[in-house]
Coordinates of C-alpha atoms and ligand atoms in Angstrom, one line a residue:
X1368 CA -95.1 -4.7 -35.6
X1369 CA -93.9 -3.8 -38.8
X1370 CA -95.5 -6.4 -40.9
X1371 CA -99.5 -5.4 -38.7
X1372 CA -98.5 -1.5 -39.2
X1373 CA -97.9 -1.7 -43.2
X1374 CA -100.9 -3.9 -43.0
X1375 CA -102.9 -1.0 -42.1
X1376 CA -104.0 -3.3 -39.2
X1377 CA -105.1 -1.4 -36.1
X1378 CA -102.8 -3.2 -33.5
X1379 CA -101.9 -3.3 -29.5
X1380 CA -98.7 -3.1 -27.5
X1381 CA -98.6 -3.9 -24.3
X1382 CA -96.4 -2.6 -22.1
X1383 CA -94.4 -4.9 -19.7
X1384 CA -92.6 -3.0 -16.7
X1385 CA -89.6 -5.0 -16.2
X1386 CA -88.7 -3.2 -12.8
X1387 CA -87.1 -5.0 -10.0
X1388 CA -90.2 -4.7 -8.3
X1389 CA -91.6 -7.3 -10.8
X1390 CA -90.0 -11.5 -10.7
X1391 CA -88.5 -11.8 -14.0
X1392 CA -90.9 -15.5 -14.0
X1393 CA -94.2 -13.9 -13.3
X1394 CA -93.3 -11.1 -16.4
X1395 CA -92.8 -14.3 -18.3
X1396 CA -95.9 -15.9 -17.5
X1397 CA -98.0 -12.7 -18.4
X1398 CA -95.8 -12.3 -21.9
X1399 CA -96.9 -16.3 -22.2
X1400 CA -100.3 -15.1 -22.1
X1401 CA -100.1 -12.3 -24.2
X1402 CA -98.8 -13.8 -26.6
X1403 CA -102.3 -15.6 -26.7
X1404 CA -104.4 -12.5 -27.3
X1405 CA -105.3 -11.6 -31.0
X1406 CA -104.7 -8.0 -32.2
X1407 CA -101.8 -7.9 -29.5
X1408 CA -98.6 -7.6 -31.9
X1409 CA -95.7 -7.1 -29.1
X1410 CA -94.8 -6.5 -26.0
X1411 CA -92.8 -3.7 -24.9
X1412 CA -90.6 -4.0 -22.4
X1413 CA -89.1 -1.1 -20.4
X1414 CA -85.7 0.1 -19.6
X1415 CA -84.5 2.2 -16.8
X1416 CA -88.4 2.7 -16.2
X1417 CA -88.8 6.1 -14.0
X1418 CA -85.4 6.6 -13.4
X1419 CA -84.3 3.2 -11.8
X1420 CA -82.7 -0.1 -13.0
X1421 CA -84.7 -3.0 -14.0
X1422 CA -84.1 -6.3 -15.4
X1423 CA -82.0 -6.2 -18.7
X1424 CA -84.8 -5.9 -21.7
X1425 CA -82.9 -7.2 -24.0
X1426 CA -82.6 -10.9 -21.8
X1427 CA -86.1 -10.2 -20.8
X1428 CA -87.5 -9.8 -24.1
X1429 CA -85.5 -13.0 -25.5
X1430 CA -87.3 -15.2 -23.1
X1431 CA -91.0 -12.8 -24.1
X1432 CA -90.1 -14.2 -27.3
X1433 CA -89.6 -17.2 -26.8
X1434 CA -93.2 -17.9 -25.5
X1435 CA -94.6 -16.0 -28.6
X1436 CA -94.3 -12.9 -28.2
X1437 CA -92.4 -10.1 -29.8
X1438 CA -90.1 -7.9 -28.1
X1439 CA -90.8 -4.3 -28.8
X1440 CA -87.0 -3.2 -26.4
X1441 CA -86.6 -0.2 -25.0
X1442 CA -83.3 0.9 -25.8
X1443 CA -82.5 4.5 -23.7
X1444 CA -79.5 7.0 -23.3
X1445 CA -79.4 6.4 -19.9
X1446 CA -75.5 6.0 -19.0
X1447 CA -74.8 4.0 -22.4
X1448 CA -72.3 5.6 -24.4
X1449 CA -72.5 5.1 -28.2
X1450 CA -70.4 2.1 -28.4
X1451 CA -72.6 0.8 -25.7
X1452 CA -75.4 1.3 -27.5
X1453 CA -74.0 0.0 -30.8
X1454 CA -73.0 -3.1 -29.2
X1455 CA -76.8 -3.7 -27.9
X1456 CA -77.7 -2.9 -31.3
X1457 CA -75.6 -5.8 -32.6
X1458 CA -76.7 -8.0 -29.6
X1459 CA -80.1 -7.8 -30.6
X1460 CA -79.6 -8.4 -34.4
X1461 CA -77.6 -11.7 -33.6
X1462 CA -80.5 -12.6 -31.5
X1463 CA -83.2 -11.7 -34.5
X1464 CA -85.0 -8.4 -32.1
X1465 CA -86.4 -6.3 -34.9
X1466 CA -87.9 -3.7 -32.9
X1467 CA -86.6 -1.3 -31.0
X1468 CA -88.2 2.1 -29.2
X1469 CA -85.6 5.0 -29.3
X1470 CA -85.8 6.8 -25.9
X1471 CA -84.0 9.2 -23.9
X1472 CA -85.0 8.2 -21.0
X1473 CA -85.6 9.1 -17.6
X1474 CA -82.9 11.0 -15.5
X1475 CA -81.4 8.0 -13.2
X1476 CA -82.7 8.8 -9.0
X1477 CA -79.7 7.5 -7.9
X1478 CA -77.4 9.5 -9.7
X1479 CA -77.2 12.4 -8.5
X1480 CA -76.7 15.6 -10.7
X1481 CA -73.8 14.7 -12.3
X1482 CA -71.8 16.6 -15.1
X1483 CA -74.1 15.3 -18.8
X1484 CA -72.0 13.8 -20.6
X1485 CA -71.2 11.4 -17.8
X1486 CA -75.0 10.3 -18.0
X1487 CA -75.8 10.7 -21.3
X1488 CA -73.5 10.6 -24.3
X1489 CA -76.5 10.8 -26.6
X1490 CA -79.7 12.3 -27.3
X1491 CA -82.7 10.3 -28.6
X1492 CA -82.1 11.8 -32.1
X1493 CA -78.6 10.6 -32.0
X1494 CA -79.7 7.3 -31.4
X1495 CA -82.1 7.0 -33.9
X1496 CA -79.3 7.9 -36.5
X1497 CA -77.2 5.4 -35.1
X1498 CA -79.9 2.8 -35.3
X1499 CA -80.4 3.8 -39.1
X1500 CA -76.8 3.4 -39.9
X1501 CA -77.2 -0.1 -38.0
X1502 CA -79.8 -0.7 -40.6
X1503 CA -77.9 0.5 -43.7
X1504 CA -75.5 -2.2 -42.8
X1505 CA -77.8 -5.3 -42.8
X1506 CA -79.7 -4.8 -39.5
X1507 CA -83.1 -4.2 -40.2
X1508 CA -85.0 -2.4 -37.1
X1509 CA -87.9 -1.4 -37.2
X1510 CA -87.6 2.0 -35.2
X1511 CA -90.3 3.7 -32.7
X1512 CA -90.1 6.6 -31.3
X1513 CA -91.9 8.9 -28.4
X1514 CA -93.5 12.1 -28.7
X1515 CA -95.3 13.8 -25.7
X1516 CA -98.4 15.8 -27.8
X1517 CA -99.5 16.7 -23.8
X1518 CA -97.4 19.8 -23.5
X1519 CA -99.7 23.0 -22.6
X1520 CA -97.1 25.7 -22.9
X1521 CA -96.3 26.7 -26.7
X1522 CA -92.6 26.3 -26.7
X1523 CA -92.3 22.6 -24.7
X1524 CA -95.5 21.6 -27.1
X1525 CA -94.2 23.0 -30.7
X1526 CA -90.4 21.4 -29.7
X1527 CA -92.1 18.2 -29.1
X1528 CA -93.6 18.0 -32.7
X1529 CA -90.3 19.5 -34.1
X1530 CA -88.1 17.2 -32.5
X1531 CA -90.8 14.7 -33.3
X1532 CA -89.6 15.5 -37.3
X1533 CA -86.3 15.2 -36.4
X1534 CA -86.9 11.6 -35.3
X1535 CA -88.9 10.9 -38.1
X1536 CA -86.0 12.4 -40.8
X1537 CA -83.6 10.4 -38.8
X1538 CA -85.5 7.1 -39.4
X1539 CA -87.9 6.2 -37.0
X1540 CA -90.6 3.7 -38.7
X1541 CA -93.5 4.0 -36.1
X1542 CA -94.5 6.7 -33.1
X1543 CA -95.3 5.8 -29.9
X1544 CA -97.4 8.9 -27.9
X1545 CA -96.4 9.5 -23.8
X1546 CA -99.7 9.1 -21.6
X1547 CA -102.5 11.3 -21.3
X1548 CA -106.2 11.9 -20.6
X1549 CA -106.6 14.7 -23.4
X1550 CA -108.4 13.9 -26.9
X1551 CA -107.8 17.5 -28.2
X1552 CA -104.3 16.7 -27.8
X1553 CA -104.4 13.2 -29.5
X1554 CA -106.6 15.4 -32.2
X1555 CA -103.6 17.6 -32.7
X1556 CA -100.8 15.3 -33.2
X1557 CA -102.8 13.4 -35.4
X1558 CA -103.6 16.4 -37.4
X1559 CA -99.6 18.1 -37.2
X1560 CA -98.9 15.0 -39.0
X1561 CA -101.5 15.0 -42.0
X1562 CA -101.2 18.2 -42.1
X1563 CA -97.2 17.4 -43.3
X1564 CA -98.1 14.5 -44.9
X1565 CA -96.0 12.7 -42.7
X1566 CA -97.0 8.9 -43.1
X1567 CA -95.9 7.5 -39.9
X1568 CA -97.7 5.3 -37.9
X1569 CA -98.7 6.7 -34.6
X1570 CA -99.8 4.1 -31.3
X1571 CA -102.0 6.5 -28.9
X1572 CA -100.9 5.6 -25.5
X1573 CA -103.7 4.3 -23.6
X1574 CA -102.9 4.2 -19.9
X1575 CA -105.1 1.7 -17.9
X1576 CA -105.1 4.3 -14.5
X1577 CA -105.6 2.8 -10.9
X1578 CA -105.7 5.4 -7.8
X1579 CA -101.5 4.7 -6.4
X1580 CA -100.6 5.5 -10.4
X1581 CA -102.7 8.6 -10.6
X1582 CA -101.8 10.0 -7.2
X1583 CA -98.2 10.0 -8.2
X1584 CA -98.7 11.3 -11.7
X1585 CA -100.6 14.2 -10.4
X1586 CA -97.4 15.2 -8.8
X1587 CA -95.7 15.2 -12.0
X1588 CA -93.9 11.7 -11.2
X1589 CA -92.6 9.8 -13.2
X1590 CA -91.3 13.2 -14.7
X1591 CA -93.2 14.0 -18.4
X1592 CA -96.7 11.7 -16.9
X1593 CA -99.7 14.0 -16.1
X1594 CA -103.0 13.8 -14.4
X1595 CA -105.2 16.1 -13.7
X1596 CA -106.7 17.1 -10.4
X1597 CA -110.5 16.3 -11.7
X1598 CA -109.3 12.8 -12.9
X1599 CA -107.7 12.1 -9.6
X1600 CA -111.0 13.2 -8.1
X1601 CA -113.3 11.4 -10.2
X1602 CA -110.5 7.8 -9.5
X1603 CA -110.5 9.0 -6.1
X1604 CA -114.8 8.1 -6.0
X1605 CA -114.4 5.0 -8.6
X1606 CA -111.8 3.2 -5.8
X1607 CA -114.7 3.2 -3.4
X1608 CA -116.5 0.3 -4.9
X1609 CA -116.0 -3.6 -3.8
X1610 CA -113.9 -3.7 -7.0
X1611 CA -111.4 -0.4 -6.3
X1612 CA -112.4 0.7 -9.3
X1613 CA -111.2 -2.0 -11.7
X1614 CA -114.6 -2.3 -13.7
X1615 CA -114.2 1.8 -14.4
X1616 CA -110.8 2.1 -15.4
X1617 CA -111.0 -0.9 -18.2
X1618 CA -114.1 1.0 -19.6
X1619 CA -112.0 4.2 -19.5
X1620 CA -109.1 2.2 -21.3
X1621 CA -111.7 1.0 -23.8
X1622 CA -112.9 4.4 -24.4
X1623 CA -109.7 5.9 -24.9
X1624 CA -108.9 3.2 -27.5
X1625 CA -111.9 3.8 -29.7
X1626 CA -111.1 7.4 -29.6
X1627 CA -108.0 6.6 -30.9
X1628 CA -109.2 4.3 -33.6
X1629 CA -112.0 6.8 -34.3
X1630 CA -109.2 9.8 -34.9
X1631 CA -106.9 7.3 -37.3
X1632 CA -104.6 6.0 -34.7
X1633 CA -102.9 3.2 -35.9
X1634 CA -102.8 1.6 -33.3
X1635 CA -103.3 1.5 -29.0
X1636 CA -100.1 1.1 -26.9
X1637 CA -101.5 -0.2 -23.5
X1638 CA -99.4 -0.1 -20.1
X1639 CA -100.8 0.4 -16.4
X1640 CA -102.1 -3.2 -17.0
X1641 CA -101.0 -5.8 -18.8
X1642 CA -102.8 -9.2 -17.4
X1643 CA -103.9 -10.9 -20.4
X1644 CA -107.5 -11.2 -19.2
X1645 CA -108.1 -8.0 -19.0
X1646 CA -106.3 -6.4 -22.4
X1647 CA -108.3 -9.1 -24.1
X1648 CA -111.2 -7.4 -22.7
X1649 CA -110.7 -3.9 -23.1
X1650 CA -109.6 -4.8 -27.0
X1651 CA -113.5 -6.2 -27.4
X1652 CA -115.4 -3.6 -25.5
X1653 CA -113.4 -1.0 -27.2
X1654 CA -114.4 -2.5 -30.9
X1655 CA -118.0 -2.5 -29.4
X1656 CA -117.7 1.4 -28.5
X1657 CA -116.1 1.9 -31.4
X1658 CA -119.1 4.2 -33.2
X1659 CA -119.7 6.3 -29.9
X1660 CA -116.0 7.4 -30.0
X1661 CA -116.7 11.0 -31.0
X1662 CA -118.7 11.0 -27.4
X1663 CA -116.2 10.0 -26.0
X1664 CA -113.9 11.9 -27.0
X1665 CA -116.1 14.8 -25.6
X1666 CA -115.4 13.5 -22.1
X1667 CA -111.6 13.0 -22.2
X1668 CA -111.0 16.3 -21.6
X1669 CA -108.1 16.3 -18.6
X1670 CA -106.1 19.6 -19.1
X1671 CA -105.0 22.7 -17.2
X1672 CA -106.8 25.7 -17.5
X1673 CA -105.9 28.1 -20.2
X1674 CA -103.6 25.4 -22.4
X1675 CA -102.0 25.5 -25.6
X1676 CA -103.5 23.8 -28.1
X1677 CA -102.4 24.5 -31.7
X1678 CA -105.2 25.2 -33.4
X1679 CA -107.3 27.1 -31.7
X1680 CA -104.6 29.0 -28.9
X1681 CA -103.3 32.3 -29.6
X1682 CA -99.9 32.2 -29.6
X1683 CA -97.5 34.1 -27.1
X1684 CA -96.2 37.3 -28.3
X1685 CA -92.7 37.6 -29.5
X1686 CA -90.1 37.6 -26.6
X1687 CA -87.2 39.9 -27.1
X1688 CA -84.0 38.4 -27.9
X1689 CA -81.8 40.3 -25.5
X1690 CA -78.3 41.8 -26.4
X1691 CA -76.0 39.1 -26.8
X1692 CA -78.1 37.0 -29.1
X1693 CA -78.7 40.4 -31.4
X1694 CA -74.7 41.3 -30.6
X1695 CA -73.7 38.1 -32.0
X1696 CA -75.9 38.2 -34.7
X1697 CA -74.9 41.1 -36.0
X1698 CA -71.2 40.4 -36.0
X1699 CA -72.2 37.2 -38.1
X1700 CA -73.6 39.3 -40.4
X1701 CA -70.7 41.7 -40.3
X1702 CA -67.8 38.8 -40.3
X1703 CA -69.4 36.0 -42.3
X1704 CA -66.6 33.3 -41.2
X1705 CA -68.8 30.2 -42.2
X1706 CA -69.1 31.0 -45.8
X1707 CA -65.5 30.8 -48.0
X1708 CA -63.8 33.7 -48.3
X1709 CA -60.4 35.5 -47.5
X1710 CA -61.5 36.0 -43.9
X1711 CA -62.0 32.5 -43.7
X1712 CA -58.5 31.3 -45.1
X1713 CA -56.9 33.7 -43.4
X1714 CA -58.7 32.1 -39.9
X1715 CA -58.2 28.8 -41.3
X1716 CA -54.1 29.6 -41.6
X1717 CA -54.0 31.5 -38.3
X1718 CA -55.8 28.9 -36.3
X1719 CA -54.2 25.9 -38.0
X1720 CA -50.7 27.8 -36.7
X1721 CA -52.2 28.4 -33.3
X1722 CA -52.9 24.3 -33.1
X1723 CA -49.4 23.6 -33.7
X1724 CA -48.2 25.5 -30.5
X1725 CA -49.5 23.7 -27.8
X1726 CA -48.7 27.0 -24.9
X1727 CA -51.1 28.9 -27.4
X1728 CA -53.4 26.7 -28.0
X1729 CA -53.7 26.0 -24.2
X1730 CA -54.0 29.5 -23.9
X1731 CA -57.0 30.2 -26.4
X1732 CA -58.7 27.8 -24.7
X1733 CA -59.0 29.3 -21.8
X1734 CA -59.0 32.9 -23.1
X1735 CA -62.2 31.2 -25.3
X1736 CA -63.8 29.7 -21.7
X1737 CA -63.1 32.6 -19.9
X1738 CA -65.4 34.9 -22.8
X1739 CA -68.2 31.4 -23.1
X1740 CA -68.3 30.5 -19.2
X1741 CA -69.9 33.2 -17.8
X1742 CA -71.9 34.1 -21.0
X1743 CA -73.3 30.4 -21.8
X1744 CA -72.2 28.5 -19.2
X1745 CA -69.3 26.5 -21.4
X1746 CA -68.0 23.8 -20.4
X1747 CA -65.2 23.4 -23.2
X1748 CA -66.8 20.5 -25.2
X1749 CA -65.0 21.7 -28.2
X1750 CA -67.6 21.2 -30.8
X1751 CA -69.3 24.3 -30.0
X1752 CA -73.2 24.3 -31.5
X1753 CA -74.0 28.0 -30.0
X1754 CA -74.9 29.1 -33.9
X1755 CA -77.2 26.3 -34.2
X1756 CA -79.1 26.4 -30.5
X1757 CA -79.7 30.2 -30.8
X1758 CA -76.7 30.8 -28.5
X1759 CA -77.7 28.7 -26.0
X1760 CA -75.0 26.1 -24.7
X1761 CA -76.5 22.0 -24.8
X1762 CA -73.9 21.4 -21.9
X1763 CA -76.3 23.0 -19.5
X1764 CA -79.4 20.7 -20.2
X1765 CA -78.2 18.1 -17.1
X1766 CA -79.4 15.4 -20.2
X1767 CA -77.2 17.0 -22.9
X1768 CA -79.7 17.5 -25.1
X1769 CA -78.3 19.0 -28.9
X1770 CA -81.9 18.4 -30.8
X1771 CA -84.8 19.4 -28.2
X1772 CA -85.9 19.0 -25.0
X1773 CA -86.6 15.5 -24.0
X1774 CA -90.1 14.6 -22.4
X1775 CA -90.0 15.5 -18.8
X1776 CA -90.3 19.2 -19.5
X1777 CA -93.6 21.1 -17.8
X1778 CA -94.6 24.3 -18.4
X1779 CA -91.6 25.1 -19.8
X1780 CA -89.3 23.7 -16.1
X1781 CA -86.8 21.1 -16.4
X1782 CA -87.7 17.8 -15.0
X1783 CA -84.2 17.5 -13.4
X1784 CA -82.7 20.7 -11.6
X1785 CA -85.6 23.5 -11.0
X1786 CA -85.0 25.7 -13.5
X1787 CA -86.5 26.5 -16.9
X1788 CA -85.9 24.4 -19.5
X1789 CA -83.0 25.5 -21.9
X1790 CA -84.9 24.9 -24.8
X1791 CA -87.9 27.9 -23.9
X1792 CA -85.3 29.8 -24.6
X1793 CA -84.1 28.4 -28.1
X1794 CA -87.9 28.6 -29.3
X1795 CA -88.6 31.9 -27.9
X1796 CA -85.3 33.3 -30.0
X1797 CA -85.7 31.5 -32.8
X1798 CA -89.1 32.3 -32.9
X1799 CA -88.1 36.2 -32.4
X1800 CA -85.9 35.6 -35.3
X1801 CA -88.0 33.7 -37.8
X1802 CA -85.6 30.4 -37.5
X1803 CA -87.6 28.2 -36.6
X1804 CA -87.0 25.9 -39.6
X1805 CA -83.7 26.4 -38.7
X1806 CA -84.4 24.2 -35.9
X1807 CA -85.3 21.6 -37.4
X1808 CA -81.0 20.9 -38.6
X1809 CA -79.9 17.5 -37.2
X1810 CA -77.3 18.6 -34.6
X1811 CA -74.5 15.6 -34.2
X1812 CA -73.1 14.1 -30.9
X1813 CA -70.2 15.7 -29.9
X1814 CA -66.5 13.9 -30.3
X1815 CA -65.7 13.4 -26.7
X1816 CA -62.3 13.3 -27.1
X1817 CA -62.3 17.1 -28.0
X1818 CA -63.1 18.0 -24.5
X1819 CA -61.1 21.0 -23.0
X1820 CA -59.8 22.2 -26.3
X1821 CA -60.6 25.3 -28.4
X1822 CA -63.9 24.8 -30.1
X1823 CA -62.8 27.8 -32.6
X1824 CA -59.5 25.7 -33.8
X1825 CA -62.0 22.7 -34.0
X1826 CA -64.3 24.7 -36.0
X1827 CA -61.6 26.2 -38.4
X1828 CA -60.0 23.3 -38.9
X1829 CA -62.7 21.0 -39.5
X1830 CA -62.7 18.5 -36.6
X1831 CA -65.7 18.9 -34.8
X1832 CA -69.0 17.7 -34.7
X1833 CA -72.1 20.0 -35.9
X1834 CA -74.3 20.2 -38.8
X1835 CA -72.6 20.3 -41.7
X1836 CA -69.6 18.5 -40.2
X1837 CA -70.9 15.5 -39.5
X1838 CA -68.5 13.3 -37.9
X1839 CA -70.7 11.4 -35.1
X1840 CA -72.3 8.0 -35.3
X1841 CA -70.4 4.9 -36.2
X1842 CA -67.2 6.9 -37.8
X1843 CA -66.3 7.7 -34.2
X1844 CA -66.8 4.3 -33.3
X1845 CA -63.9 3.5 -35.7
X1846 CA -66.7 1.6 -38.4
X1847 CA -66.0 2.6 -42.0
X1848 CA -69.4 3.2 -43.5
X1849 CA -70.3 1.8 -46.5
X1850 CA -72.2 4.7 -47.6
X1851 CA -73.2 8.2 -46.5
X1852 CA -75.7 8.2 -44.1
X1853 CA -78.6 9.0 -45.7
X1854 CA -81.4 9.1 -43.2
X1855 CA -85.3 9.8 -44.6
X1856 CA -86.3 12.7 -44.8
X1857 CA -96.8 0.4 -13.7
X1858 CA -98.8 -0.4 -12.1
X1859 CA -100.6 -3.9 -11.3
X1860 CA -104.0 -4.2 -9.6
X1861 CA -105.9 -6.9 -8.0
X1862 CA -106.9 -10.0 -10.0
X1863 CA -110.7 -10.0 -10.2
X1864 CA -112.3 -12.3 -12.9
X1865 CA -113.5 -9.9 -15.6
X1866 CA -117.5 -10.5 -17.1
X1867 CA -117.5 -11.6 -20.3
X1868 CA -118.6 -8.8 -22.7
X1869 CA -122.4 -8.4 -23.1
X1870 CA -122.1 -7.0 -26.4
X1871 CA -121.7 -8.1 -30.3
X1872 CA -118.8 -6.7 -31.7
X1873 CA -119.5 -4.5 -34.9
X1874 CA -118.1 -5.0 -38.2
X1875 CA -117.8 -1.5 -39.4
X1876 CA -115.6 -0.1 -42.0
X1877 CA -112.1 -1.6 -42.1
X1878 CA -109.4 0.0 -39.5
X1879 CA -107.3 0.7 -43.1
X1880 CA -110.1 2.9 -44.9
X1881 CA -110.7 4.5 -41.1
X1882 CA -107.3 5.6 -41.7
Ligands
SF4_3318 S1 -68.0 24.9 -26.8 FE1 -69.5 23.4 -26.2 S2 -69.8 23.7 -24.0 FE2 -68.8 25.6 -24.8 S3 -70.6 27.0 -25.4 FE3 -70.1 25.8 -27.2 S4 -71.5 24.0 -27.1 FE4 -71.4 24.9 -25.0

C-alpha cells in the first residue's frame, strides 16, 4: 500500500470479511485470487466486523499473505486494552504486517452495556499514537485510518473531519472513507483536505450493494452504514431480473469508482464483494467510464432531505451554553489554577498534604463525586478532562471516547444507548464559545490505575493523564521511550460468470497528474 500510494498510483483494497459466517479456507482461496488481480494492492481483512467475533485477522491475514496478498489488518478497540494492543502490534512486526487500519470499532452485540472502560480502554486516536510510538521504535506501519464524510447533521459531520485531523496529527499515513451513495459528500472530504493542505491519501469506499446488504443498512445496521430509502427502492426493482441484480450493482461499483478517480481519490477501497472475477471487472469498466464520471457523479445523489453539507448549508445558530458551562467558565477566569502562580502553589501544597492522609483523601473523593456525579455523570476516573471536553464527562460515551465521537453516530444519536450523542454537545459549546480549535488538543488515555481517586489531587500534583500531561501510551505500559513522542502534525452474492468488457480501456491523463 505504501510503496502504490507514494507512487501516486490509483490503487484497490478489497475488503475480506473474516466473520464466522465465512470458512477461513474459502477466504483463502478468494485472497489466492486476488492476489492475481493488477491494480489490487491488499486485502483488508476485518476485525470484530458489526459488532461480533470473527476469525483472528492477524492469523488470517498471514495465510492472505502467504498466497500473495498483503494484509491491510484491522486492528480495533474492541475489548483490547493497550498492552493488548501493543502486543498485536509487536506480533505483527515479527511477522513483517506493515499495514494496519486504526479503528474503534463496533460496539460488541453480545456484550451488553457494560461500564466503558471495561470494553474499550482506548479510543482510535489513542491507538494511532500508540502505533506511532511502535514506529519510532523500529516498527514501520503504515497507518490507515476511517473517516465517515456521510454525517448530515453539522456537529456529527464537522467532528468527523476534526477528529479526522486528530488522526492525521497522530500519524495515520493513508484514510480509508465509511460507505456511502453520496458524491457531494465524497466532494467535501476531498475538498476539507485541500483546502488544509493536508496530503493524505484518501481510498473512497466503494460498496458493491446487493438487496439483504441494503435492506439492513437502511435500518441503520451495521451502526454508522446508510442507505437511502430511494436506493433501496431502485435495488429493490434491479433484484427482479434473472441475475438479482448482479449486472446493476457492478456497474454502480464501477461508477462510483470513476467518480472517485475523477474527484482525486487515491484510491477505491472495495467490500460487499470481493470474488476476484468480479473486482477484476468492475476495475476495467470503471477505467472505461472514467471520462463520464462528472455524470455520474450527478446521479449518486443518496441523502436525507435537508442535509448538511459544508459548503453550501447554512449553519445552525449558536445554541446557548447553559449555566454551569458559563458558571465554570467564569470561575476559570476568576481562579486561574492552571497557569503558575501563588494560588497554584498554595493548591499544589494543600493537596499534596491532603494525599498523604489517606481518611481525607478518601474523603475528597467522594465530597469531589458527590459535586461531579449528578452534574456530569462522574464516574471517578481520576484524570478528569471536563476543561478540555467543554464540561462534558468521556465516561458517559458507553465507548469512552476522549477525542470525538466514533462513527456510529446519526443525526446527532448514539449508536449504542438511545440517547444523543455526547459529543453534540461538546460542538454545540465550543462552538458557542469560539473553541473549536480548542478541540482539536490530543486528549490522552486515562491511567487506569487512578480509578476512584481524587482527580483534583491527580491534577495538582501531576499524575494524571490529559493534555499537557501526557502520560499514556507505552510509558504506562512500563516501555522507556527513546524519545518524546513526536507525532506529525458483507455480503456475498451468487456466482454468475461475468461478460467480458465490451469496451477499450482509455489511456487518459495519468491517475498522478489527476491528482
Ligand atoms: S473525573 Fe473522569 S469520570 Fe469524573 S467528570 Fe472528570 S473525566 Fe468524568
Amino acid at each position: 500500500m505504501r510503496e502504490s500510494l507514494s507512487a501516486g498510483r490509483f490503487c484497490y483494497v478489497v475488503e475480506l470479511v473474516a466473520s464466522r459466517l465465512t470458512r477461513e479456507a474459502r477466504l483463502l482461496e478468494v485472497a489466492s485470487k486476488l492476489a492475481q488481480v493488477p491494480g489490487v494492492v491488499a486485502g483488508s481483512i476485518t476485525s470484530y466486523a458489526g459488532g461480533a467475533l470473527g476469525h483472528d485477522p492477524v492469523r488470517v491475514g498471514t495465510a492472505a499473505r502467504a498466497r500473495g496478498l498483503t494484509p491491510n489488518i484491522h486492528l480495533t478497540c474492541v475489548g483490547r486494552e493497550r498492552a493488548a494492543a501493543w502486543k498485536t502490534l509487536e506480533d505483527l512486526h515479527a511477522l513483517g504486517i506493515e499495514n494496519v487500519l486504526a479503528l474503534t470499532g463496533d460496539y460488541p452485540k453480545a456484550a451488553g452495556i457494560k461500564p466503558p472502560e471495561e470494553l474499550f480502554d482506548l479510543d482510535s486516536v489513542q491507538l494511532v499514537h500508540l502505533i506511532n510510538e511502535a514506529r519510532q521504535r523500529g516498527m514501520p506501519f503504515w497507518i490507515s485510518v476511517a473517516v465517515s464524510p456521510f454525517k448530515y447533521t453539522e456537529a456529527d459531520c464537522a467532528y468527523q473531519y476534526l477528529k479526522l485531523e486528530k488522526k492525521i496529527a497522530a500519524g495515520a499515513d493513508c484514510v480509508i472513507t465509511q460507505l456511502g451513495y453520496d458524491s457531494r459528500k465524497f466532494r467535501e472530504l476531498k475538498r476539507y483536505l485541500d483546502e488544509k493542505s493536508i496530503r493524505v491519501p484518501v481510498l473512497g469506499n466503494v460498496y458493491v450493494l446487493g438487496g439483504k446488504a441494503a435492506e439492513k443498512m437502511s435500518n441503520g445496521e451495521p451502526p454508522g452504514c446508510w442507505v437511502a430509502p430511494e436506493l433501496l427502492e431502485k435495488i429493490h426493482t434491479e433484484i427482479q431480473v434473472p441475475d438479482a441484480g448482479l449486472a446493476a450493482r457492478l456497474e454502480r461499483a464501477a461508477r462510483m469508482v470513476a467518480v472517485l478517480r475523477g474527484l482525486g481519490y487515491a484510491g477505491a477501497y472495495l467490500g460487499g464483494d470481493h470474488q476476484a472475477d468480479r473486482v477484476r471487472w468492475i476495475i476495467k469498466r470503471s477505467e472505461a467510464l472514467a471520462p463520464r464520471w462528472e455524470e455520474f457523479a450527478e446521479e449518486l445523489n443518496y441523502a436525507p432531505k435537508n442535509s448538511f453539507y459544508f459548503v453550501g448549508s447554512p449553519t445552525a445558530p449558536l445554541k446557548k451554553r447553559g449555566v454551569v458551562p458559563r458558571f465554570l467558565d467564569a470561575l476559570g477566569g476568576m481562579f486561574p489554577v492552571n497557569k503558575d502562580g501563588e494560588l497554584r502553589k498554595f493548591l499544589v501544597s494543600l493537596f499534596r498534604w491532603v494525599d498523604k492522609k489517606p481518611v481525607l483523601s478518601r474523603g475528597l473523593e467522594r465530597f469531589e463525586f458527590a459535586i461531579k456525579s449528578p452534574l456530569f455523570g462522574c464516574q471517578t476516573c481520576g484524570n478528569c478532562v471536563l476543561g478540555q471536553m467543554e464540561y462534558v464527562c468521556p465516561q458517559t460515551c458507553p465507548k469512552n471516547m476522549r477525542n470525538g465521537p466514533c462513527g456510529g453516530t446519526k443525526n446527532g444519536q448514539c449508536e449504542v444507548v438511545d440517547k444523543p450523542c455526547i459529543w453534540t454537545a461538546v460542538f454545540e459549546r465550543a462552538k458557542s464559545a469560539n473553541r473549536l480549535e480548542g478541540l482539536k488538543v490530543y486528549i490522552p488515555p486515562p491511567i487506569r490505575a487512578l480509578k476512584g481517586t481524587s482527580s483534583w489531587v491527580n491534577y495538582f500534583l501531576s499524575r494524571d493523564s490529559r493534555p499537557g500531561n501526557v502520560t499514556g501510551g507505552l510509558i504506562l505500559l512500563g516501555v522507556p521511550s527513546p524519545r518524546a513522542n513526536s507525532g506529525r502534525g458483507e455480503c456475498g452474492a451468487a456466482a454468475e460468470k461475468l461478460p467480458a468488457p465490451d469496451y477499450e480501456v482509455p489511456i487518459t491523463k495519468s491517475d498522478a497528474d489527476r491528482r
